[in-house]
Coordinates of C-alpha atoms in Angstrom, one line a residue:
M1 CA 0.0 0.0 0.0
H2 CA 2.0 3.0 -1.3
A3 CA -0.5 5.5 0.1
D4 CA -0.1 8.5 2.4
L5 CA -1.2 6.7 5.6
S6 CA -0.5 7.4 9.2
R7 CA -0.3 3.7 10.1
I8 CA -2.1 0.4 9.7
T9 CA -3.9 -0.7 12.9
H10 CA -5.9 -3.8 11.8
R11 CA -4.8 -6.9 13.8
P12 CA -7.1 -9.9 13.1
E13 CA -5.7 -11.7 16.3
R14 CA -7.4 -9.0 18.5
H15 CA -10.8 -10.0 17.2
Y16 CA -12.3 -6.5 16.9
S17 CA -15.7 -6.6 15.2
A18 CA -16.1 -2.8 14.6
V19 CA -14.6 0.6 15.0
V20 CA -16.8 2.8 17.2
A21 CA -16.6 6.5 16.7
Q22 CA -16.8 8.8 19.7
Q23 CA -18.2 12.3 19.7
G24 CA -15.8 15.2 19.8
R25 CA -12.8 13.0 18.9
V26 CA -10.3 13.5 16.1
Q27 CA -11.0 11.3 13.1
L28 CA -8.0 9.5 11.7
D29 CA -7.4 7.7 8.5
A30 CA -6.3 4.6 10.4
D31 CA -9.7 4.3 12.1
A32 CA -11.7 4.4 8.8
N33 CA -9.2 2.0 7.2
E34 CA -9.4 -0.5 10.1
Q35 CA -13.2 -0.6 9.8
T36 CA -12.9 -1.4 6.1
A37 CA -10.3 -4.0 6.9
I38 CA -12.5 -5.6 9.6
Q39 CA -15.5 -5.9 7.3
L40 CA -13.4 -7.3 4.4
F41 CA -11.7 -9.8 6.7
Q42 CA -15.0 -11.0 8.0
A43 CA -16.6 -11.3 4.5
R44 CA -13.7 -13.1 3.0
T45 CA -13.3 -15.5 5.9
L46 CA -17.0 -16.3 5.7
A47 CA -16.8 -16.9 2.0
A48 CA -13.7 -19.2 2.4
D49 CA -15.4 -21.1 5.2
L50 CA -18.5 -21.8 3.1
I51 CA -16.9 -22.2 -0.4
G52 CA -13.5 -23.7 0.5
A53 CA -10.1 -22.7 -0.8
H54 CA -11.6 -21.9 -4.2
G55 CA -14.8 -22.4 -6.2
G56 CA -17.3 -20.6 -8.5
P57 CA -21.1 -20.3 -8.5
H58 CA -22.9 -23.0 -10.4
G59 CA -23.9 -21.7 -13.8
A60 CA -21.5 -18.7 -13.6
T61 CA -18.2 -20.3 -12.8
G62 CA -15.5 -18.3 -14.4
F63 CA -12.0 -19.0 -15.7
K64 CA -12.8 -22.0 -17.9
I65 CA -9.6 -22.7 -19.9
D66 CA -9.4 -23.7 -23.5
L67 CA -6.2 -24.1 -25.5
R68 CA -5.9 -22.2 -28.8
G69 CA -3.0 -23.3 -31.0
G70 CA -0.8 -20.8 -32.8
P71 CA 2.3 -20.6 -34.9
H72 CA 5.9 -20.1 -33.6
E73 CA 5.2 -21.4 -30.1
L74 CA 2.6 -18.6 -29.6
D75 CA -0.2 -20.7 -28.3
D76 CA -3.0 -18.9 -26.5
L77 CA -5.5 -19.7 -23.8
V78 CA -9.1 -18.6 -23.9
I79 CA -10.3 -17.6 -20.4
G80 CA -14.0 -18.1 -19.9
G81 CA -16.0 -15.3 -18.3
G82 CA -17.7 -15.6 -14.9
R83 CA -16.8 -15.4 -11.2
Y84 CA -14.4 -17.4 -9.0
Y85 CA -13.5 -17.2 -5.4
V86 CA -9.9 -17.8 -4.2
D87 CA -9.5 -17.9 -0.4
G88 CA -12.8 -15.8 -0.2
I89 CA -11.5 -13.2 -2.7
L90 CA -13.9 -12.5 -5.6
C91 CA -12.2 -12.7 -9.0
D92 CA -14.3 -11.7 -12.0
A93 CA -13.3 -12.8 -15.5
T94 CA -16.2 -11.2 -17.3
R95 CA -15.0 -9.0 -20.1
P96 CA -16.8 -5.6 -20.1
R97 CA -18.7 -4.8 -23.3
P98 CA -17.6 -1.6 -25.1
G99 CA -20.0 1.3 -25.0
T100 CA -22.0 2.5 -28.0
P101 CA -20.8 5.8 -29.4
V102 CA -23.1 8.5 -30.9
P103 CA -23.2 7.9 -34.6
T104 CA -21.5 10.4 -36.8
A105 CA -23.4 12.7 -39.3
T106 CA -24.8 10.8 -42.3
A107 CA -22.7 11.4 -45.4
P108 CA -24.4 13.1 -48.4
K109 CA -25.9 10.8 -51.0
K110 CA -25.3 10.8 -54.7
E111 CA -27.9 11.3 -57.3
G112 CA -28.3 7.5 -57.7
G113 CA -29.3 7.3 -54.0
E114 CA -26.1 5.6 -52.9
D115 CA -24.0 6.9 -50.1
E116 CA -20.6 8.1 -51.1
E117 CA -18.8 5.7 -48.8
E118 CA -20.9 2.8 -49.9
A119 CA -20.3 3.6 -53.5
D120 CA -16.5 3.6 -52.9
G121 CA -16.7 0.4 -50.9
D122 CA -15.1 2.1 -47.9
A123 CA -18.1 2.0 -45.5
P124 CA -16.8 1.8 -41.9
T125 CA -17.3 -1.5 -40.2
T126 CA -17.5 -2.2 -36.5
P127 CA -14.6 -4.5 -35.5
A128 CA -15.5 -7.8 -33.8
V129 CA -15.2 -7.6 -30.1
S130 CA -14.1 -10.6 -28.1
E131 CA -16.4 -11.6 -25.2
T132 CA -13.6 -13.4 -23.3
W133 CA -10.1 -12.7 -22.2
T134 CA -7.1 -14.6 -23.5
Y135 CA -3.7 -15.4 -22.0
W136 CA -2.1 -12.6 -24.1
D137 CA -4.7 -9.8 -23.4
Q138 CA -5.8 -10.6 -19.9
P139 CA -6.3 -7.2 -18.1
D140 CA -3.5 -7.5 -15.5
G141 CA -1.3 -10.1 -17.1
H142 CA 0.7 -7.8 -19.4
R143 CA 2.3 -10.8 -21.1
D144 CA 4.8 -9.9 -23.9
P145 CA 5.2 -12.4 -26.9
E146 CA 8.7 -11.0 -27.4
R147 CA 9.8 -12.4 -24.1
P148 CA 10.3 -16.2 -24.3
G149 CA 9.7 -16.5 -20.6
D150 CA 6.1 -15.2 -21.1
R151 CA 5.2 -17.8 -23.7
L152 CA 3.2 -20.9 -22.8
P153 CA 5.3 -24.1 -22.4
S154 CA 6.1 -25.7 -25.7
H155 CA 5.9 -29.2 -24.1
F156 CA 2.9 -30.9 -22.6
P157 CA 1.7 -31.4 -19.9
Y158 CA 1.5 -28.2 -17.8
L159 CA -0.9 -26.8 -15.3
V160 CA -2.8 -23.5 -15.7
Y161 CA -3.4 -21.7 -12.4
L162 CA -4.9 -18.5 -11.1
K163 CA -2.7 -16.1 -9.1
V164 CA -4.5 -13.5 -7.0
W165 CA -3.3 -10.6 -4.9
E166 CA -4.2 -6.9 -4.1
R167 CA -2.4 -3.7 -4.8
L168 CA -3.1 -0.1 -4.2
V169 CA -4.1 2.3 -7.0
T170 CA -3.8 6.1 -6.6
A171 CA -4.7 9.0 -8.8
A172 CA -1.2 8.8 -10.3
E173 CA -2.1 5.5 -11.9
D174 CA -5.8 6.1 -12.4
P175 CA -6.5 9.9 -13.1
A176 CA -10.2 9.3 -12.9
L177 CA -9.9 9.0 -9.1
R178 CA -8.9 12.7 -8.9
E179 CA -11.7 15.2 -8.3
V180 CA -10.9 17.9 -10.9
A181 CA -13.1 20.4 -9.1
L182 CA -10.5 20.5 -6.3
G183 CA -7.9 21.9 -8.7
A184 CA -4.6 20.5 -9.8
A185 CA -2.7 22.2 -6.9
L186 CA -4.4 20.2 -4.2
P187 CA -3.4 16.6 -3.4
D188 CA -5.6 13.7 -4.4
T189 CA -8.1 12.1 -2.1
A190 CA -8.7 8.5 -1.3
A191 CA -6.9 5.6 -3.0
R192 CA -8.3 2.2 -4.1
A193 CA -7.4 -1.4 -3.3
K194 CA -7.6 -3.5 -6.5
V195 CA -7.9 -7.3 -6.8
V196 CA -5.3 -8.4 -9.4
W197 CA -5.6 -11.8 -11.1
Q198 CA -3.4 -13.5 -13.6
V199 CA -3.8 -16.8 -15.5
L200 CA -0.3 -18.4 -15.6
P201 CA 1.2 -21.7 -16.7
L202 CA 3.2 -24.1 -14.4
P203 CA 5.3 -26.9 -16.0
A204 CA 4.5 -30.3 -14.7
S205 CA 8.1 -30.7 -13.6
E206 CA 7.5 -28.1 -10.9
L207 CA 4.8 -30.3 -9.4
G208 CA 6.8 -33.6 -9.4
L209 CA 4.1 -35.5 -11.2
D210 CA 4.6 -38.5 -13.5
G211 CA 2.6 -39.2 -16.6
D212 CA 0.7 -37.1 -19.0
N213 CA -2.7 -37.4 -17.3
P214 CA -2.5 -38.2 -13.6
P215 CA -5.7 -38.2 -11.5
A216 CA -7.2 -34.9 -10.8
D217 CA -6.9 -35.4 -7.0
D218 CA -3.2 -36.0 -7.4
I219 CA -2.8 -32.8 -9.4
R220 CA -4.7 -30.8 -6.9
T221 CA -2.7 -32.2 -4.0
A222 CA 0.6 -31.5 -5.7
F223 CA -0.5 -28.0 -6.6
D224 CA -1.6 -27.2 -3.1
R225 CA 1.8 -28.3 -1.8
W226 CA 3.5 -26.0 -4.4
A227 CA 1.2 -23.1 -3.7
R228 CA 1.8 -23.2 0.1
Q229 CA 5.5 -23.1 -0.5
A230 CA 5.2 -20.3 -3.1
A231 CA 3.0 -18.2 -0.8
A232 CA 4.9 -18.8 2.5
P233 CA 7.1 -15.8 3.6
G234 CA 10.8 -16.5 3.6
C235 CA 12.2 -13.7 5.7
R236 CA 11.7 -11.7 8.8
L237 CA 12.6 -8.2 10.0
A238 CA 12.7 -6.3 13.2
A239 CA 12.8 -2.5 13.8
R240 CA 13.8 -0.3 16.7
S241 CA 14.8 3.3 17.5
E242 CA 18.2 4.0 19.1
R243 CA 19.5 7.4 20.2
P244 CA 22.4 8.0 17.8
D245 CA 25.8 9.1 18.9
H246 CA 25.4 12.5 17.1
A247 CA 22.1 13.3 18.8
D248 CA 23.7 16.2 20.8
D249 CA 24.6 18.0 17.6
D250 CA 21.0 19.2 17.3
P251 CA 19.4 19.0 20.8
C252 CA 16.8 21.7 20.1
L253 CA 14.9 19.9 17.4
V254 CA 13.5 17.2 19.5
A255 CA 13.5 16.0 23.2
P256 CA 17.0 15.4 24.4
E257 CA 16.2 11.8 25.5
A258 CA 14.3 10.9 22.3
R259 CA 15.6 7.8 20.4
Y260 CA 13.8 8.7 17.2
R261 CA 15.3 12.1 16.2
G262 CA 13.1 13.0 13.3
P263 CA 11.2 16.3 13.4
E264 CA 7.9 14.9 12.2
N265 CA 5.8 11.8 12.5
Q266 CA 6.6 9.3 9.7
L267 CA 5.5 5.9 8.4
Y268 CA 8.7 4.2 7.2
R269 CA 8.3 1.6 4.5
V270 CA 11.1 -1.0 4.0
E271 CA 10.5 -2.8 0.7
V272 CA 12.4 -5.6 -1.0
H273 CA 13.5 -4.5 -4.4
E274 CA 15.5 -7.4 -5.9
G275 CA 14.6 -10.8 -4.5
G276 CA 16.8 -13.9 -3.8
T277 CA 19.1 -14.8 -1.0
A278 CA 20.9 -12.2 1.1
K279 CA 23.8 -12.0 -1.2
D280 CA 21.6 -10.9 -4.1
A281 CA 18.7 -9.2 -2.4
T282 CA 18.4 -5.4 -2.1
F283 CA 15.8 -3.1 -0.4
K284 CA 14.6 0.5 -0.6
W285 CA 12.9 2.6 2.0
S286 CA 10.7 5.7 2.3
R287 CA 9.8 7.8 5.2
E288 CA 6.4 8.6 3.5
N289 CA 5.4 4.9 2.8
G290 CA 6.5 5.4 -0.8
S291 CA 3.6 7.8 -1.4
P292 CA 5.4 10.7 -3.2
T293 CA 4.6 10.0 -6.9
F294 CA 4.8 12.2 -10.0
P295 CA 2.7 11.4 -13.1
V296 CA 4.7 11.4 -16.3
D297 CA 3.4 13.3 -19.3
E298 CA 6.3 12.5 -21.7
L299 CA 9.6 10.6 -21.8
D300 CA 12.4 11.8 -24.1
G301 CA 15.5 9.8 -23.5
T302 CA 16.6 10.7 -19.9
W303 CA 14.4 13.8 -19.7
V304 CA 11.0 13.3 -18.1
Q305 CA 8.1 15.7 -18.5
L306 CA 6.0 15.6 -15.3
A307 CA 2.3 16.5 -15.0
S308 CA 3.1 18.3 -11.7
L309 CA 5.6 18.8 -8.9
A310 CA 4.6 18.7 -5.3
N311 CA 3.9 22.0 -3.6
D312 CA 5.5 20.8 -0.4
D313 CA 9.3 20.9 -0.7
K314 CA 9.8 17.8 1.4
L315 CA 7.5 15.8 -0.9
S316 CA 9.1 17.1 -4.1
L317 CA 12.0 15.9 -6.2
H318 CA 15.6 17.1 -5.7
V319 CA 18.9 16.4 -7.3
G320 CA 20.3 13.2 -5.9
D321 CA 16.9 11.5 -5.1
W322 CA 16.4 7.9 -6.2
V323 CA 13.2 7.2 -8.1
E324 CA 11.5 4.2 -9.6
F325 CA 9.9 4.4 -13.0
V326 CA 6.5 2.7 -12.6
D327 CA 3.5 2.0 -14.8
T328 CA 0.6 -0.4 -14.6
G329 CA 2.4 -3.2 -16.5
Y330 CA 5.5 -2.9 -14.3
A331 CA 3.5 -3.0 -11.1
S332 CA 1.4 -6.0 -12.2
R333 CA 4.5 -8.0 -13.3
G334 CA 6.3 -7.5 -10.0
E335 CA 9.6 -6.7 -11.6
A336 CA 12.6 -5.0 -10.2
A337 CA 14.1 -2.6 -12.7
P338 CA 17.2 -0.5 -11.6
L339 CA 16.4 2.7 -9.7
L340 CA 17.4 5.9 -11.3
R341 CA 18.9 9.0 -9.7
V342 CA 17.6 12.5 -10.4
A343 CA 20.5 14.4 -12.1
E344 CA 18.8 17.7 -12.9
V345 CA 15.5 19.5 -12.0
D346 CA 13.9 22.0 -14.2
L347 CA 11.2 23.6 -12.0
P348 CA 9.7 26.1 -14.5
G349 CA 9.4 23.4 -17.1
R350 CA 8.3 20.7 -14.7
R351 CA 11.0 18.4 -16.0
V352 CA 13.7 16.2 -14.5
R353 CA 16.7 14.6 -16.0
L354 CA 17.5 11.1 -14.8
S355 CA 20.8 9.3 -14.6
D356 CA 19.8 6.8 -17.2
E357 CA 16.9 5.8 -19.4
P358 CA 14.2 3.6 -17.9
A359 CA 14.2 -0.1 -18.5
P360 CA 12.8 -1.2 -21.9
G361 CA 9.1 -1.5 -21.9
V362 CA 8.5 0.8 -18.9
G363 CA 7.1 4.3 -19.1
R364 CA 6.7 4.5 -22.8
R365 CA 3.0 3.7 -23.1
P366 CA 0.7 6.6 -22.0
E367 CA -2.3 4.3 -21.6
L368 CA -0.4 2.5 -18.8
H369 CA -0.1 5.8 -16.8
P370 CA 3.6 6.0 -16.1
F371 CA 4.8 7.8 -13.0
L372 CA 7.9 8.3 -10.8
R373 CA 8.0 7.0 -7.3
R374 CA 10.5 8.7 -4.9
W375 CA 12.5 6.7 -2.4
D376 CA 14.5 8.2 0.5
H377 CA 17.5 6.1 0.9
Q378 CA 20.8 7.7 -0.2
E379 CA 24.3 6.5 -1.1
A380 CA 26.8 7.0 1.7
G381 CA 28.0 10.6 1.8
R382 CA 25.1 12.2 -0.1
K383 CA 23.2 13.1 3.1
T384 CA 24.3 14.8 6.3
V385 CA 25.3 12.5 9.1
R386 CA 22.2 13.4 11.1
R387 CA 19.9 11.8 8.5
G388 CA 21.8 8.5 8.7
D389 CA 24.8 6.9 7.0
R390 CA 25.5 3.4 5.8
P391 CA 28.9 2.1 4.6
G392 CA 29.2 0.6 1.1
R393 CA 27.6 1.5 -2.2
L394 CA 24.2 0.9 -3.6
R395 CA 23.4 -1.9 -6.1
H396 CA 21.3 -0.7 -9.0
G397 CA 20.2 2.2 -6.9
A398 CA 19.0 0.0 -4.0
V399 CA 20.5 -0.9 -0.6
P400 CA 22.1 -4.4 -0.3
V401 CA 20.6 -6.6 2.3
E402 CA 22.9 -7.4 5.3
E403 CA 21.6 -10.0 7.7
G404 CA 22.3 -10.5 11.4
G405 CA 23.0 -6.9 12.3
W406 CA 21.2 -3.6 12.9
L407 CA 21.2 -1.3 9.8
P408 CA 20.5 2.4 10.3
L409 CA 18.0 4.1 8.1
E410 CA 17.9 7.7 9.5
D411 CA 17.3 9.7 12.7
G412 CA 17.8 6.7 14.9
V413 CA 15.5 4.2 13.1
E414 CA 17.2 0.9 12.6
V415 CA 16.2 -2.4 11.0
Y416 CA 17.4 -6.0 11.4
F417 CA 17.2 -8.8 8.8
E418 CA 17.1 -12.3 10.2
A419 CA 19.9 -14.6 8.9
G420 CA 19.0 -17.2 6.3
G421 CA 16.1 -15.3 4.7
S422 CA 14.7 -15.7 1.2
Y423 CA 13.4 -12.4 -0.2
R424 CA 10.7 -11.7 -2.8
T425 CA 10.3 -8.5 -4.8
G426 CA 7.6 -6.3 -3.3
D427 CA 7.6 -7.7 0.2
F428 CA 7.4 -4.8 2.7
W429 CA 7.3 -3.8 6.4
L430 CA 5.7 -0.6 7.8
I431 CA 7.4 1.2 10.8
P432 CA 5.5 4.1 12.4
A433 CA 7.8 6.7 14.0
R434 CA 6.3 9.2 16.5
T435 CA 7.8 12.4 17.9
A436 CA 5.5 12.2 21.0
T437 CA 7.2 9.1 22.2
G438 CA 10.6 9.6 20.6
G439 CA 10.5 6.1 19.2
V440 CA 9.0 3.7 16.7
E441 CA 5.9 1.5 17.1
W442 CA 7.0 -2.1 16.8
P443 CA 6.0 -5.2 18.8
T444 CA 8.4 -6.2 21.6
D445 CA 8.6 -8.9 24.3
R446 CA 8.4 -8.3 28.0
A447 CA 12.1 -7.4 28.0
R448 CA 11.4 -4.7 25.3
R449 CA 13.4 -6.6 22.7
P450 CA 12.0 -6.1 19.2
L451 CA 10.2 -9.1 17.7
L452 CA 11.0 -10.5 14.3
Q453 CA 8.0 -10.1 11.9
H454 CA 7.1 -11.6 8.5
P455 CA 6.4 -9.0 5.8
S456 CA 3.0 -7.2 5.9
G457 CA 2.6 -8.1 2.2
I458 CA 2.4 -9.0 -0.6
V459 CA -0.1 -11.8 0.3
V460 CA -0.6 -14.0 -2.8
H461 CA -3.2 -16.7 -3.4
H462 CA -3.3 -19.5 -5.9
A463 CA -5.9 -21.9 -7.4
P464 CA -5.6 -24.6 -10.1
L465 CA -7.7 -24.1 -13.2
A466 CA -6.8 -26.8 -15.8
W467 CA -4.3 -29.5 -16.7
V468 CA -3.2 -29.2 -20.3
H469 CA -1.7 -32.4 -21.7
G470 CA -2.5 -32.0 -25.4
E471 CA -4.1 -29.8 -28.0
Q472 CA -7.5 -31.3 -27.4
A473 CA -7.2 -32.3 -23.8
V474 CA -7.7 -29.7 -21.1
P475 CA -9.2 -31.4 -18.0
D476 CA -11.0 -29.0 -15.7
L477 CA -9.7 -28.6 -12.1
R478 CA -12.1 -26.0 -10.9
F479 CA -14.8 -26.5 -8.3
A480 CA -18.4 -25.2 -8.4
F481 CA -21.0 -24.7 -5.6
R482 CA -24.7 -24.3 -5.7
P483 CA -26.8 -21.6 -4.0
L484 CA -28.0 -22.3 -0.5
A485 CA -31.5 -21.0 -1.1
T486 CA -34.2 -23.4 -2.3
G487 CA -37.9 -23.0 -3.1
I488 CA -40.4 -23.1 -0.2
Q489 CA -42.7 -26.1 -0.5
A490 CA -46.3 -25.2 -1.2
A491 CA -48.6 -25.8 1.7
D492 CA -51.1 -27.9 -0.3
A493 CA -48.3 -30.2 -1.5
A494 CA -47.0 -31.1 2.0
Q495 CA -47.3 -34.6 3.2
P496 CA -49.2 -35.3 6.4
Q497 CA -46.9 -35.3 9.3
G498 CA -49.1 -36.3 12.2
S499 CA -52.0 -34.7 14.1
G500 CA -52.3 -31.2 15.3
G501 CA -50.4 -29.6 18.1
V502 CA -47.6 -27.2 18.8
G503 CA -45.2 -26.8 16.0
T504 CA -47.6 -27.8 13.2
L505 CA -49.1 -25.9 10.3
S506 CA -52.6 -26.4 8.9
T507 CA -52.6 -27.2 5.2
G508 CA -56.3 -27.8 4.7
A509 CA -58.8 -25.6 2.8
A510 CA -60.3 -22.6 4.4
G511 CA -62.8 -23.4 7.0
G512 CA -61.6 -27.0 7.4
A513 CA -58.9 -28.8 9.4
G514 CA -56.3 -30.3 7.1
P515 CA -53.2 -32.3 7.6
K516 CA -50.4 -30.8 9.6
Q517 CA -46.6 -30.4 8.9
P518 CA -43.8 -29.5 11.3
R519 CA -42.7 -25.9 11.2
S520 CA -39.0 -26.9 11.0
Q521 CA -36.8 -29.6 9.6
T522 CA -33.7 -31.3 10.9
T523 CA -30.5 -30.7 9.0
A524 CA -30.6 -34.2 7.6
E525 CA -34.2 -33.8 6.3
A526 CA -33.4 -30.4 4.8
E527 CA -30.3 -31.7 3.0
A528 CA -32.2 -34.7 1.7
Q529 CA -34.9 -32.4 0.4
V530 CA -32.3 -30.3 -1.4
D531 CA -30.7 -33.3 -2.9
E532 CA -34.0 -34.5 -4.3
Q533 CA -34.9 -31.1 -5.7
G534 CA -31.5 -30.2 -7.0
V535 CA -30.6 -30.3 -10.6
A536 CA -27.7 -32.6 -11.7
D537 CA -24.7 -31.0 -13.3

């Protein structure tokens, strides 16, 4: 969540059921966000308990997979429309229908009564619109045929699965979220959380299965084992605030005994940039939760034309800042392109010159809404000692991970990576720092030792869809469920259930005493009735 937040307060283990507002109190973004998180957690937990790990509604189950052959190893998958739930999260594969535009003015007709365009054979035609998504054009897949790693496996068999997670979208990525009546000089308002789904292939070798067509239950069991391993966090971090040795250099800014020496409340974000083991992994950090973003209007080599610069100097761009070039495709793919340094700032022209051109395929398509995201780490020697200093150099603009020791960020804030970790791009931790306490908010034990914590995100969910073992063989691995509601049995169709008394209902004609039926049914009787009345698949 790269949003301008004060902190995240939702803790499922505390079992809060609602946020209760009190009169005359200050309203905080954290309270409103926690109420939303509580309701979302309850709804998704209920859906997962009733549906299971994954499933779709009978008659509208989405994500049916069909293989479509193509030349040059460019096979395609047709993704059927409908809905599917993964761990209680609703995924909708229904492709929106395009709107109908107002027709243009009718062209003048010739003397013979024929339209000029018709006479020339150039009458405009409406292109055919697909009603389903495909592997190559799925909305958040951003697959590129030019990348061999994006192509479907050339050898059978392989499994097709659904990958689901959530990411935050702000007005920098979706300009429609901005209220233009507020003016361009004011900041944007609320952000949005978006469910992202991708249909991806998984070679059979990754599952350890033998044969071209093993039983469906064996495939599901092997996939569940793979999914648990893929989703399990592989690293932990702890944070603390320690009064730095140079604290006496500026004793008037904050309380003399404060461990956190920053002049303002902050929400630090530590995010993994390049994944892997500790020797390969890097991280970046921001004191504003990565929220300072700058929409890009045009890219010309290393010069970037920005839509606007922040009015607040501390949220703007300065020479020496490290930025990440982001667009919708880059964010959805979860890649880690090198960070770029701001080499020059042209304030009147709203332009900045970067140290290098962005990675190929990033920032060059306006429809993907490119923007710059500022990060606050610096190379050693580029900031004052008071703001923090780390030995060594950056790697591709990010900070190398060092395990087993406390690493200073700035102003007394330090982080600790547990030894033996495995890091994934995008995993992050949030560290609120408060001037009122002179410290950071982080869980500790009774001896006030910081506790190691798994990343706050990204939480990824998986579900199997189909097993592809030939051009005409795509066994379905989805589940479907029926609605719980059934029709109420008519009173005159009920069978006699004994004589009158408490708990019976008269089913006779008006003015007469008819046969009685109990007012309620046992669970076994209700289930038997549903089975008899249900429609077979």
